[in-house]
């Protein structure tokens, strides 16, 4: 009730959240994977996040009660709410929404007041993911970030705006757009600035950018023709040698590799002091050390800001102090300047965003390796509205949550679906083809070598169940595929009507996914998503 | 893409034998060492129709590249002349599906070096 | 001769004597593998560039035998030693008997 809510919030104060004993001479501020979220959101952290190979059982592949135990966090505390899924709904009602770029701005300004030379670094997936971002061609996020004044950013979903739009924005940015691994595919030459060297706190700090390596595979390559990405470990090693040669005292990689890829890179490329990780949306309250390299994971959707203070002397990192600052939107005062900008960016769309489409009976969330209720809802909508046997919804990691009983507004729906290739196709696929797709995607997630992983979650499936053994090699992980409506095994030779969205193929036809789901939600009034028990996981 | 993968359904044993025959023809059956040759390939192909590869073997006179599971294994054979600035070549190749790319170098002293990398050819389509 | 074949070369114009330089080449060519089928289901005959050779002042730099597994628009990057001023001659040999040649002059400075 209200009393519990009040008591909970008294434990939270802006001063306490921002409390930090300055350390050393250099401060890095890291935000990443904001996904267009200007205003506070609910965001439930994953319940299922399986690590394979060397990452098995290692952070960030520890969730729930195990996570709380590992980091010594008491259940029911603000930290438990922010960092794990345990008791999410009741704690959400106590502690409120998280994030909001106006609150993020307050945190950043406070750090800068304490350490004026702090570097602000944005890990990318910034210009994507909301109604206003889609409608304004990301101008809302560009304006907001320009006000925050980062020193550099790297990228992933940015490129789904199309290459011309990206380059138009980049030309006007007054900070660096870095990507050491982005190459012109024709002549194999660097296409964007690889790194920038900053002089701060008496030290030379090199920031090397690493864009998402698998953009042309995970997203439609026709949207950014002529560019090639890739992990390019040797290129990273060359960049580290180059910046050290130019006298860098500290080497920071601003990365969108995904956590496990960064963990491998930290172990195989010598000379990196700090990797600011991104893409896999992990939030870790402490750095992970790989040899002498610090790996920082700052969450997603504006939920967290990382402050990392470093003592850098004579070309060496001598020590650090770290805090993953949770952005509790009810405890941190909005920065008035940013609040006014957000208001201006949202005003033209306010009425259409606010329209209530229906109500959700249960919690809607997406994050998790196999399914989330948001995608279950999308799959149900695809099966009904597109008259399909089976529905496929991509394993995106973005998309905030909605609490039970809340209205679903058009803005909420776009938070889970807004992107530039939204068409909901309807086609026929054989059982064999469906098996090939599941095996292919599963290997992108569970290949024991992180350099073969793409960092998305497993494709979500409606209308069909299956078993997966994550320890098996590609081709033999997926068994027991079953058509749920009949209970019969999927016949490899038979064709099934499949509907899905976010195809990477050019010219995919069909209504945008938000239209399909809006129609469905409006007809349902109150949507209920039954617990999904159709995927049985083993080996984890 | 799915279409590319389907083109690969040749009997695996026949393909392996053809690859090893091809290599034996090049080496005359001699053993090949693993040091002194570097093969660089992407972990995952962005496009199976154009996969960048680079091979370097300092001191090599000739390097052969084969794709272990294409319909025919041959890819390229390069010989280095007196004005080669390094025994290195980059090019772009077609891969009909996930497979090993193998490079074998014949060195100036008549010995051989061999390197292999797995390149994954995937359907793709999801992201974080 | 295959239609519209265009060769492009990136090479430095001026180098120091004895310097090792990076050369990049591209040639527009379908590289028809001989394994594709047309809409009637009949095999499209193989038509590729089968050899690429580079010489500098008559001395060999590299000589490459290409199989159909080389991609459309064959790309090569390699290194050459430039002992003195002269001409680098690039030659591509087509299955159909055509020979395409490109020459780049390099000065010492
Ligand atoms: Mn992201
Ligand atoms: Mn991403």
XYZ file of C-alpha atoms and ligand atoms in Angstrom:
779
model
C 0.000 0.000 0.000
C 0.903 3.667 0.167
C 2.670 3.319 3.488
C 5.026 0.615 2.203
C 5.650 2.664 -0.880
C 6.561 5.695 1.187
C 8.830 3.698 3.494
C 10.576 2.126 0.547
C 11.219 5.468 -1.046
C 12.638 6.946 2.140
C 15.456 4.452 1.765
C 16.181 6.114 -1.556
C 17.482 9.599 -1.882
C 19.322 11.385 -4.592
C 22.229 12.086 -2.263
C 22.571 8.450 -1.338
C 22.339 7.278 -4.933
C 24.991 9.739 -6.084
C 27.285 9.352 -3.074
C 30.829 8.665 -4.290
C 34.266 9.296 -2.833
C 36.253 10.728 -5.714
C 39.263 8.605 -6.525
C 42.373 9.047 -8.655
C 42.542 11.530 -11.509
C 40.247 10.205 -14.251
C 36.478 9.628 -14.322
C 34.583 7.695 -16.979
C 30.794 7.895 -17.193
C 29.152 5.106 -19.201
C 25.609 4.794 -20.520
C 24.557 2.279 -23.155
C 21.602 0.698 -24.945
C 19.180 3.486 -24.068
C 16.960 2.386 -26.994
C 15.186 5.692 -27.363
C 13.794 5.736 -23.821
C 13.434 9.417 -22.922
C 11.043 8.868 -20.023
C 11.144 6.459 -17.057
C 10.224 2.816 -17.688
C 9.699 -0.492 -15.957
C 12.393 -2.957 -16.986
C 12.498 -6.479 -15.634
C 15.937 -8.086 -15.769
C 16.129 -11.636 -17.189
C 15.215 -14.802 -15.347
C 16.934 -17.078 -17.892
C 20.365 -15.993 -19.146
C 22.415 -19.075 -19.943
C 26.174 -18.982 -20.407
C 27.967 -21.705 -22.351
C 31.603 -22.758 -22.624
C 33.926 -20.644 -20.490
C 31.053 -18.287 -19.617
C 28.966 -21.002 -17.959
C 27.872 -19.868 -14.512
C 29.913 -16.646 -14.791
C 28.382 -13.150 -14.603
C 26.317 -11.972 -16.401
C 24.959 -15.539 -16.638
C 23.811 -15.554 -13.036
C 20.218 -14.490 -12.331
C 17.616 -14.159 -9.602
C 18.420 -15.394 -6.094
C 21.851 -16.652 -7.207
C 22.671 -13.172 -8.487
C 21.588 -11.537 -5.222
C 23.687 -14.027 -3.253
C 26.738 -13.584 -5.495
C 26.750 -9.824 -4.971
C 25.532 -9.834 -1.373
C 22.303 -7.972 -2.154
C 19.417 -8.425 0.300
C 16.088 -9.416 -1.288
C 13.513 -6.641 -1.303
C 16.071 -3.831 -1.410
C 16.194 -1.172 -4.130
C 19.313 -2.879 -5.541
C 17.485 -6.216 -5.712
C 14.647 -4.558 -7.611
C 16.956 -2.791 -10.038
C 19.260 -5.726 -10.780
C 17.168 -8.893 -10.683
C 13.732 -10.198 -11.606
C 12.999 -11.499 -8.093
C 9.695 -10.071 -6.750
C 9.725 -7.691 -9.673
C 6.082 -6.671 -9.662
C 5.725 -5.958 -5.963
C 9.094 -4.191 -5.778
C 8.211 -2.155 -8.865
C 5.091 -0.949 -7.099
C 7.271 0.077 -4.129
C 10.253 1.633 -5.852
C 8.741 3.043 -9.012
C 9.941 3.363 -12.580
C 13.572 3.687 -13.558
C 15.490 5.850 -15.971
C 14.338 8.892 -17.878
C 16.974 10.926 -19.661
C 16.157 13.975 -17.494
C 17.144 11.945 -14.408
C 20.179 10.570 -16.240
C 21.120 14.196 -16.970
C 20.924 15.020 -13.259
C 23.262 12.132 -12.444
C 25.728 13.148 -15.141
C 25.695 16.801 -14.093
C 26.352 15.807 -10.480
C 29.341 13.676 -11.514
C 30.658 16.510 -13.651
C 30.241 18.964 -10.766
C 32.481 16.671 -8.746
C 34.867 15.840 -11.620
C 34.583 18.458 -14.387
C 36.894 16.573 -16.742
C 34.883 13.348 -16.630
C 34.489 11.590 -19.994
C 30.927 10.625 -20.957
C 30.833 7.593 -23.255
C 27.713 6.167 -24.938
C 27.831 2.512 -25.995
C 25.192 2.834 -28.734
C 21.697 1.466 -29.464
C 20.719 5.021 -28.644
C 18.892 6.251 -31.764
C 16.288 3.483 -31.761
C 13.373 1.974 -29.896
C 10.454 4.308 -29.186
C 7.487 5.982 -30.871
C 9.116 9.414 -30.943
C 12.430 8.009 -32.107
C 10.791 6.165 -35.003
C 8.581 9.094 -36.054
C 11.341 11.707 -35.800
C 13.914 9.541 -37.572
C 15.857 9.564 -34.274
C 16.072 13.353 -34.148
C 14.624 13.273 -30.614
C 17.493 11.131 -29.352
C 20.100 13.095 -31.289
C 18.845 16.343 -29.725
C 18.736 14.810 -26.252
C 22.216 13.322 -26.503
C 23.619 16.566 -27.895
C 22.357 18.220 -24.719
C 24.074 15.556 -22.577
C 27.313 16.244 -24.473
C 28.959 12.836 -24.626
C 32.582 12.684 -25.718
C 32.093 9.639 -27.950
C 29.639 6.932 -28.936
C 29.604 3.684 -30.865
C 26.723 1.998 -32.648
C 24.453 -0.868 -33.616
C 20.735 -0.191 -34.220
C 21.726 3.303 -35.364
C 22.476 1.789 -38.797
C 18.889 0.574 -39.203
C 18.025 4.245 -39.805
C 19.740 3.736 -43.162
C 23.256 4.723 -44.111
C 22.338 8.164 -45.493
C 20.538 9.165 -42.306
C 23.384 7.890 -40.121
C 25.940 9.861 -42.089
C 23.757 12.967 -42.045
C 23.542 12.769 -38.246
C 27.218 11.923 -37.803
C 28.301 14.936 -39.878
C 26.410 17.214 -37.486
C 27.572 15.608 -34.219
C 29.943 17.558 -32.034
C 31.308 14.370 -30.490
C 33.050 11.309 -31.941
C 31.157 8.482 -33.665
C 33.641 5.628 -33.295
C 33.888 2.221 -34.931
C 37.327 0.689 -35.438
C 35.661 -2.418 -36.918
C 33.551 -0.640 -39.545
C 35.048 -0.977 -43.010
C 34.180 -0.046 -46.541
C 33.444 -3.456 -48.070
C 34.713 -2.629 -51.556
C 38.307 -1.556 -50.814
C 38.495 -2.853 -47.234
C 39.351 0.518 -45.755
C 38.206 2.062 -42.432
C 34.849 3.798 -42.860
C 34.564 5.671 -39.527
C 36.927 7.171 -36.967
C 38.422 4.241 -35.001
C 39.454 6.066 -31.813
C 39.954 9.423 -30.222
C 42.564 10.470 -27.657
C 41.499 12.810 -24.840
C 43.704 14.657 -22.327
C 41.940 14.514 -18.963
C 43.217 14.705 -15.408
C 46.775 14.978 -16.679
C 46.477 11.663 -18.537
C 46.113 10.733 -22.193
C 43.030 8.556 -22.539
C 42.439 6.647 -25.762
C 38.849 5.617 -26.436
C 38.574 2.971 -29.177
C 35.085 2.348 -30.574
C 33.839 -1.125 -31.478
C 30.468 -1.269 -33.223
C 28.239 -4.372 -33.120
C 30.241 -6.947 -35.137
C 27.276 -8.724 -36.708
C 25.184 -5.830 -38.007
C 24.940 -7.129 -41.617
C 23.734 -10.514 -40.356
C 21.478 -9.586 -37.447
C 19.946 -6.550 -39.155
C 19.071 -5.845 -42.816
C 22.350 -5.329 -44.679
C 20.579 -3.553 -47.537
C 20.003 -0.625 -45.167
C 23.739 0.100 -44.942
C 25.171 -1.163 -48.219
C 28.906 -1.302 -48.724
C 29.807 -1.568 -45.042
C 31.492 -4.525 -43.401
C 31.836 -5.072 -39.646
C 33.064 -8.196 -37.801
C 34.907 -8.787 -34.523
C 38.288 -8.089 -36.220
C 40.396 -8.968 -33.201
C 43.645 -8.253 -35.060
C 42.396 -4.761 -35.967
C 41.632 -4.085 -32.289
C 45.128 -5.251 -31.310
C 46.584 -2.947 -33.971
C 44.546 0.019 -32.672
C 45.722 -0.634 -29.100
C 49.355 -0.705 -30.271
C 48.771 2.473 -32.279
C 47.285 4.493 -29.392
C 49.950 3.236 -26.980
C 52.488 4.377 -29.566
C 50.878 7.804 -29.463
C 51.425 7.928 -25.714
C 48.045 6.812 -24.356
C 48.237 6.291 -20.588
C 44.859 4.557 -20.489
C 43.168 2.478 -23.204
C 39.380 2.261 -23.039
C 37.302 0.230 -25.500
C 33.790 1.602 -25.955
C 32.260 -1.634 -27.138
C 29.038 -2.965 -28.580
C 30.394 -6.515 -28.884
C 28.228 -8.084 -26.201
C 29.603 -9.221 -22.843
C 30.988 -12.661 -23.693
C 32.676 -11.395 -26.861
C 34.308 -8.642 -24.801
C 35.403 -11.148 -22.177
C 37.193 -13.172 -24.868
C 38.654 -10.044 -26.470
C 39.960 -8.817 -23.109
C 41.801 -12.103 -22.729
C 43.302 -12.156 -26.201
C 44.099 -8.505 -27.024
C 46.814 -7.218 -24.703
C 46.913 -3.666 -23.384
C 43.236 -2.777 -22.857
C 42.597 -1.235 -19.431
C 38.816 -0.906 -19.528
C 36.093 -2.338 -21.749
C 32.769 -0.546 -21.459
C 30.486 -3.357 -22.623
C 27.130 -3.051 -24.371
C 24.606 -4.837 -26.590
C 23.719 -7.715 -24.274
C 22.034 -5.293 -21.812
C 23.670 -6.776 -18.724
C 23.796 -4.742 -15.528
C 26.544 -5.765 -13.086
C 27.141 -4.011 -9.764
C 30.880 -4.760 -9.919
C 33.415 -4.865 -12.742
C 34.471 -8.270 -14.045
C 38.267 -8.575 -14.197
C 39.953 -10.413 -17.046
C 43.651 -10.288 -16.231
C 44.305 -6.552 -15.770
C 41.275 -5.498 -17.856
C 38.083 -4.160 -16.233
C 34.789 -5.107 -17.893
C 31.931 -2.747 -17.082
C 28.259 -3.599 -17.739
C 25.882 -0.624 -17.415
C 22.485 -2.140 -18.208
C 20.009 -0.684 -20.685
C 17.058 1.638 -21.263
C 18.498 4.427 -19.089
C 18.154 2.330 -15.919
C 21.770 2.841 -14.877
C 24.713 5.193 -15.188
C 28.188 3.874 -14.426
C 30.772 6.051 -12.712
C 34.293 4.678 -12.893
C 37.096 6.620 -11.209
C 40.627 5.610 -12.106
C 44.084 6.399 -10.855
C 46.179 6.683 -14.004
C 49.858 7.432 -13.653
C 52.885 6.975 -15.919
C 50.966 5.050 -18.542
C 49.392 2.652 -16.065
C 46.056 2.157 -14.350
C 46.982 1.903 -10.674
C 43.514 1.437 -9.189
C 39.812 2.094 -9.577
C 36.571 2.862 -7.777
C 33.275 1.898 -9.425
C 29.578 2.481 -8.938
C 26.666 1.320 -11.039
C 24.190 4.080 -10.199
C 20.563 2.938 -10.431
C 18.386 5.729 -11.819
C 15.318 5.598 -9.563
C 13.033 8.070 -11.257
C 11.091 8.974 -8.112
C 14.230 9.660 -6.105
C 16.343 11.554 -8.606
C 15.098 15.007 -9.568
C 14.645 15.605 -13.286
C 17.146 18.011 -14.801
C 14.951 20.973 -15.866
C 16.807 21.625 -19.115
C 16.541 18.012 -20.275
C 12.956 17.725 -18.999
C 12.025 20.714 -21.174
C 13.714 19.187 -24.204
C 11.942 15.856 -23.685
C 8.657 17.710 -23.367
C 9.315 19.489 -26.693
C 10.278 16.261 -28.467
C 7.193 14.417 -27.235
C 4.636 17.172 -27.691
C 3.902 16.610 -31.417
C 3.073 12.936 -30.768
C 1.517 13.123 -27.325
C -2.109 12.350 -28.209
C -1.407 9.455 -30.567
C 1.073 7.942 -28.073
C -1.315 8.238 -25.136
C -4.199 6.338 -26.742
C -5.101 3.323 -24.622
C -5.411 0.162 -26.743
C -6.367 -2.223 -23.953
C -5.233 -3.498 -20.579
C -2.786 -6.210 -19.633
C -3.885 -8.780 -17.137
C -0.354 -9.910 -16.313
C 3.206 -8.638 -16.383
C 4.501 -7.935 -19.880
C 8.277 -8.234 -20.285
C 10.651 -9.376 -22.994
C 14.151 -10.087 -21.621
C 15.128 -13.738 -21.200
C 16.812 -16.331 -23.421
C 13.658 -18.142 -24.565
C 10.463 -16.263 -24.116
C 8.927 -13.225 -22.547
C 5.280 -12.363 -22.203
C 5.547 -9.377 -24.567
C 6.662 -11.706 -27.354
C 4.093 -14.320 -26.365
C 1.474 -11.581 -26.823
C 2.979 -10.615 -30.189
C 3.015 -14.262 -31.294
C -0.623 -14.709 -30.231
C -1.525 -11.611 -32.234
C 0.353 -12.888 -35.299
C -1.362 -16.283 -35.171
C -4.847 -14.763 -34.818
C -4.593 -11.697 -37.016
C -2.551 -13.348 -39.774
C -4.282 -16.754 -39.505
C -1.042 -18.650 -39.048
C -0.153 -22.059 -37.609
C 3.089 -20.808 -36.147
C 4.448 -17.372 -35.236
C 8.047 -16.201 -34.942
C 9.145 -13.105 -33.044
C 12.830 -12.106 -32.961
C 14.851 -12.430 -29.763
C 15.437 -8.730 -29.267
C 16.771 -7.662 -25.885
C 15.206 -4.209 -25.952
C 11.663 -3.388 -24.925
C 10.627 -2.336 -21.396
C 7.971 -4.001 -19.226
C 4.359 -3.276 -18.188
C 2.897 -4.171 -14.789
C -0.234 -6.293 -14.309
C -3.436 -4.263 -14.621
C -1.807 -1.396 -16.463
C -3.311 0.086 -19.607
C -1.399 -0.657 -22.808
C -0.902 2.613 -24.643
C 0.250 2.970 -28.197
C 3.546 4.241 -26.787
C 3.956 1.037 -24.764
C 3.329 -1.068 -27.855
C 5.915 0.880 -29.864
C 8.433 0.510 -27.042
C 8.319 -3.222 -27.811
C 8.105 -2.993 -31.595
C 9.344 0.333 -33.026
C 11.924 -0.247 -35.753
C 12.430 0.387 -39.445
C 11.634 -3.087 -40.878
C 8.422 -3.965 -39.032
C 6.449 -5.811 -41.725
C 4.552 -8.860 -40.481
C 5.007 -11.458 -43.216
C 2.868 -14.519 -43.766
C 4.498 -17.389 -45.627
C 4.741 -21.146 -45.879
C 7.689 -22.985 -44.379
C 8.383 -26.692 -44.204
C 9.022 -28.353 -40.880
C 12.595 -28.910 -42.023
C 13.074 -25.203 -42.694
C 11.670 -24.314 -39.268
C 14.133 -26.732 -37.690
C 17.017 -25.185 -39.658
C 16.016 -21.685 -38.475
C 15.802 -22.713 -34.810
C 19.157 -24.505 -35.018
C 20.764 -21.506 -36.707
C 19.517 -18.996 -34.163
C 20.335 -21.313 -31.249
C 23.937 -21.519 -32.436
C 24.123 -17.725 -32.550
C 23.323 -17.823 -28.829
C 24.889 -21.055 -27.569
C 28.019 -21.584 -29.666
C 30.689 -22.174 -27.013
C 33.039 -19.737 -28.801
C 31.740 -16.209 -28.053
C 33.100 -14.863 -31.348
C 30.423 -16.951 -33.083
C 27.653 -15.472 -30.924
C 25.471 -12.571 -32.001
C 24.104 -11.541 -28.629
C 20.401 -11.712 -29.350
C 18.091 -14.003 -27.411
C 16.444 -17.093 -28.956
C 13.759 -16.474 -31.578
C 10.371 -16.591 -29.858
C 7.910 -19.169 -31.157
C 4.126 -19.211 -30.951
C 1.973 -22.214 -31.836
C 4.892 -24.627 -31.643
C 6.802 -26.230 -28.799
C 10.275 -27.749 -28.811
C 13.061 -29.080 -26.645
C 16.544 -27.615 -26.656
C 19.781 -29.015 -25.261
C 22.092 -26.009 -25.222
C 25.216 -28.178 -24.863
C 24.776 -29.936 -28.238
C 26.391 -28.724 -31.490
C 24.444 -26.951 -34.226
C 22.019 -29.311 -35.941
C 21.261 -31.426 -32.882
C 20.173 -28.968 -30.192
C 16.498 -28.805 -31.178
C 14.214 -31.844 -30.874
C 10.566 -32.617 -30.208
C 9.084 -29.845 -32.355
C 5.322 -30.032 -31.837
C 2.408 -28.164 -33.375
C 0.575 -27.016 -30.247
C -2.928 -26.795 -31.695
C -2.957 -30.497 -32.611
C -0.258 -31.863 -30.337
C 1.270 -33.576 -33.369
C 4.981 -33.671 -34.136
C 6.137 -31.178 -36.771
C 6.543 -33.045 -40.073
C 9.805 -32.037 -41.796
C 8.194 -32.452 -45.213
C 4.924 -30.632 -44.493
C 4.341 -26.934 -45.064
C 3.067 -24.727 -42.266
C 1.719 -21.187 -42.414
C 4.190 -19.050 -40.512
C 3.826 -15.403 -39.599
C 6.614 -13.296 -38.177
C 8.161 -9.862 -38.289
C 11.521 -8.084 -38.540
C 12.703 -10.100 -41.524
C 16.112 -8.959 -42.745
C 15.056 -9.602 -46.358
C 14.439 -6.550 -48.516
C 10.903 -6.148 -49.812
C 9.202 -8.166 -47.034
C 5.462 -7.528 -47.289
C 2.781 -7.270 -44.653
C 1.293 -4.776 -42.211
C 3.664 -3.296 -39.603
C 3.771 -5.421 -36.459
C 2.397 -2.604 -34.280
C -0.752 -2.539 -36.423
C -1.205 -6.311 -36.057
C -0.791 -6.166 -32.273
C -2.933 -3.021 -31.912
C -5.827 -4.695 -33.752
C -5.480 -7.754 -31.561
C -5.254 -5.858 -28.277
C -8.240 -3.658 -29.160
C -10.392 -6.698 -29.899
C -9.286 -8.472 -26.729
C -9.772 -5.452 -24.462
C -7.883 -7.118 -21.640
C -5.046 -9.320 -22.813
C -4.062 -12.457 -20.992
C -0.917 -14.381 -21.797
C -0.840 -17.927 -20.498
C 2.445 -19.088 -18.960
C 4.630 -20.398 -21.787
C 5.659 -23.981 -21.079
C 6.216 -25.030 -24.661
C 10.010 -24.689 -24.657
C 11.845 -27.259 -22.566
C 15.489 -26.402 -21.922
C 18.185 -28.842 -20.879
C 21.945 -28.756 -20.466
C 21.949 -25.507 -18.488
C 20.931 -17.922 -46.397
C 18.860 -21.081 -46.219
C 19.236 -21.593 -49.982
C 23.002 -21.629 -49.777
C 22.983 -24.179 -47.008
C 20.737 -26.470 -49.043
C 23.231 -26.480 -51.930
C 25.675 -28.188 -49.602
C 24.018 -31.530 -49.177
C 26.848 -33.544 -50.712
C 27.965 -36.706 -48.934
C 30.384 -35.454 -46.287
C 32.835 -38.332 -46.674
C 33.145 -37.769 -50.433
C 33.799 -34.078 -49.905
C 36.426 -34.715 -47.214
C 38.215 -37.206 -49.462
C 38.242 -34.735 -52.354
C 39.735 -32.053 -50.102
C 42.462 -34.310 -48.731
C 43.239 -35.559 -52.261
C 43.576 -31.974 -53.406
C 45.955 -31.175 -50.544
C 47.987 -34.370 -51.041
C 48.353 -33.488 -54.709
C 49.862 -30.140 -53.625
C 52.140 -31.486 -50.891
C 53.054 -34.780 -52.529
C 51.817 -36.406 -49.330
C 54.335 -34.591 -47.099
C 53.316 -33.576 -43.565
C 52.490 -29.905 -43.023
C 53.486 -27.914 -39.915
C 51.099 -25.493 -38.214
C 53.547 -22.642 -37.488
C 54.561 -19.868 -39.832
C 51.224 -19.517 -41.611
C 48.406 -17.141 -40.696
C 44.938 -17.478 -42.155
C 42.537 -14.658 -41.305
C 38.806 -15.113 -41.894
C 35.668 -13.681 -40.305
C 34.123 -15.919 -37.643
C 30.736 -15.471 -39.307
C 30.354 -14.564 -42.980
C 28.393 -11.376 -43.553
C 27.508 -12.801 -46.959
C 28.407 -16.348 -48.042
C 28.897 -15.092 -51.587
C 31.746 -12.787 -50.656
C 33.812 -13.833 -47.653
C 37.070 -11.914 -47.149
C 40.087 -14.120 -46.460
C 43.770 -13.344 -46.019
C 46.662 -15.762 -45.907
C 50.268 -15.014 -45.086
C 53.230 -17.360 -44.822
C 56.623 -15.612 -44.689
C 59.075 -17.480 -46.922
C 56.397 -19.309 -48.930
C 56.818 -19.794 -52.665
C 53.234 -20.866 -53.210
C 50.004 -21.022 -51.191
C 46.897 -23.044 -51.980
C 43.478 -22.264 -50.475
C 40.621 -24.783 -50.430
C 37.072 -24.688 -49.043
C 36.359 -27.974 -47.289
C 32.641 -28.272 -48.068
C 32.001 -26.379 -51.295
C 30.801 -28.466 -54.279
C 34.418 -28.371 -55.476
C 37.171 -27.542 -52.985
C 39.436 -25.368 -55.166
C 39.556 -21.672 -54.286
C 42.900 -20.225 -55.412
C 46.598 -20.940 -55.751
C 49.081 -18.090 -55.578
C 52.783 -18.157 -56.398
C 55.040 -15.367 -55.180
C 57.666 -13.898 -57.495
C 60.956 -12.165 -56.654
C 59.200 -8.785 -56.253
C 56.516 -9.948 -53.826
C 56.814 -7.622 -50.822
C 55.405 -10.275 -48.521
C 54.053 -13.761 -48.974
C 50.555 -12.498 -48.335
C 47.320 -12.392 -50.341
C 43.820 -11.128 -49.535
C 40.794 -12.000 -51.625
C 37.049 -12.746 -51.354
C 35.524 -16.179 -51.764
C 32.216 -18.030 -51.989
C 31.234 -20.451 -49.243
C 28.165 -22.639 -49.742
C 27.662 -23.080 -45.996
C 29.460 -23.281 -42.661
C 32.814 -24.994 -43.226
C 36.576 -24.906 -42.767
C 38.712 -22.826 -45.075
C 42.149 -24.435 -45.381
C 45.392 -22.826 -46.552
C 48.536 -24.824 -47.322
C 51.854 -23.106 -48.005
C 54.856 -24.563 -49.811
C 57.942 -22.994 -48.270
C 61.223 -22.065 -49.920
C 62.932 -25.064 -48.284
C 60.345 -27.487 -49.695
C 58.460 -27.978 -46.410
C 54.736 -27.301 -45.997
C 52.579 -25.334 -43.549
C 48.833 -25.690 -43.054
C 46.156 -23.580 -41.320
C 42.368 -23.942 -41.131
C 39.575 -21.701 -39.825
C 35.865 -22.349 -39.463
C 33.674 -19.765 -41.159
C 30.035 -19.861 -40.197
C 27.438 -19.062 -42.849
C 24.213 -18.191 -41.066
C 20.632 -17.119 -41.690
C 20.897 -14.329 -39.112
C 18.138 -11.930 -38.249
C 18.075 -11.222 -34.524
C 19.793 -8.625 -32.370
C 20.101 -7.026 -28.952
C 35.142 -10.556 -74.614
C 32.764 -10.446 -71.637
C 30.738 -7.234 -71.588
C 31.553 -4.212 -69.449
C 34.607 -5.633 -67.704
C 36.307 -2.832 -65.795
C 39.545 -3.131 -63.827
C 40.534 -0.815 -61.010
C 43.855 -0.630 -59.180
C 44.975 1.251 -56.077
C 48.729 1.711 -56.079
C 50.956 4.555 -54.863
C 52.302 6.938 -57.531
C 55.581 7.736 -55.779
C 57.614 5.607 -53.377
C 61.138 5.400 -51.946
C 63.505 3.069 -53.781
C 63.281 -0.440 -52.305
C 60.030 0.295 -50.494
C 57.356 -2.368 -49.966
C 53.913 -1.119 -50.960
C 50.344 -2.406 -50.647
C 48.439 -2.870 -53.921
C 44.677 -3.435 -54.197
C 42.851 -4.529 -57.359
C 39.226 -5.086 -58.343
C 37.812 -6.256 -61.655
C 34.118 -6.277 -62.462
C 33.231 -9.800 -63.560
C 30.276 -12.111 -62.947
C 32.498 -15.133 -62.170
C 29.788 -17.511 -63.321
C 30.610 -20.633 -61.350
C 29.173 -23.253 -63.698
C 27.050 -24.603 -60.838
C 24.048 -22.299 -61.059
C 20.922 -23.165 -62.983
C 18.834 -20.794 -65.090
C 15.034 -20.511 -64.905
C 14.663 -23.546 -67.235
C 16.751 -25.639 -64.871
C 19.692 -25.985 -67.219
C 23.222 -25.382 -65.992
C 24.656 -21.946 -66.784
C 28.102 -22.614 -68.285
C 31.171 -21.638 -66.296
C 32.704 -18.292 -67.252
C 35.326 -16.940 -64.885
C 38.598 -15.112 -64.695
C 40.972 -18.031 -64.222
C 44.323 -16.291 -63.751
C 45.607 -12.990 -62.398
C 49.259 -12.041 -62.780
C 51.243 -9.000 -61.672
C 54.728 -8.085 -62.874
C 56.913 -5.041 -62.241
C 59.386 -4.094 -64.916
C 59.029 -7.615 -66.255
C 59.675 -9.346 -62.915
C 56.932 -11.416 -61.302
C 55.187 -10.149 -58.149
C 52.349 -12.647 -57.813
C 50.582 -15.112 -60.066
C 47.181 -16.407 -58.960
C 45.125 -19.320 -60.317
C 41.429 -18.619 -59.611
C 38.713 -21.253 -59.170
C 34.948 -20.576 -59.452
C 34.880 -20.133 -55.652
C 36.384 -16.657 -56.070
C 33.568 -14.094 -55.640
C 31.970 -11.912 -58.274
C 34.219 -8.896 -58.992
C 37.489 -10.534 -57.921
C 39.450 -8.541 -55.344
C 43.113 -8.951 -54.535
C 45.342 -7.216 -52.047
C 49.051 -7.991 -51.866
C 52.457 -6.372 -51.363
C 55.196 -5.548 -53.866
C 58.781 -4.376 -53.582
C 59.608 -1.391 -55.804
C 63.355 -1.400 -56.519
C 63.290 1.387 -59.092
C 60.900 3.539 -61.122
C 58.833 1.629 -63.647
C 55.549 0.054 -64.647
C 53.429 -2.457 -62.810
C 51.429 -4.569 -65.251
C 48.247 -6.292 -64.054
C 46.786 -9.016 -66.289
C 43.508 -10.873 -65.902
C 42.796 -13.950 -68.080
C 39.162 -14.783 -68.892
C 37.799 -18.289 -69.660
C 36.559 -16.892 -72.980
C 40.112 -16.067 -74.055
C 39.892 -12.349 -73.296
C 42.856 -10.734 -71.586
C 42.410 -7.518 -69.618
C 45.449 -5.411 -68.809
C 46.067 -2.421 -66.566
C 49.338 -0.550 -66.125
C 50.390 1.709 -63.229
C 53.558 3.769 -63.395
C 55.420 4.249 -60.130
C 58.028 6.984 -59.657
C 60.829 7.179 -57.095
C 60.746 10.307 -54.934
Mn 20.749 -2.858 -27.243
Mn 22.799 -3.898 -29.734
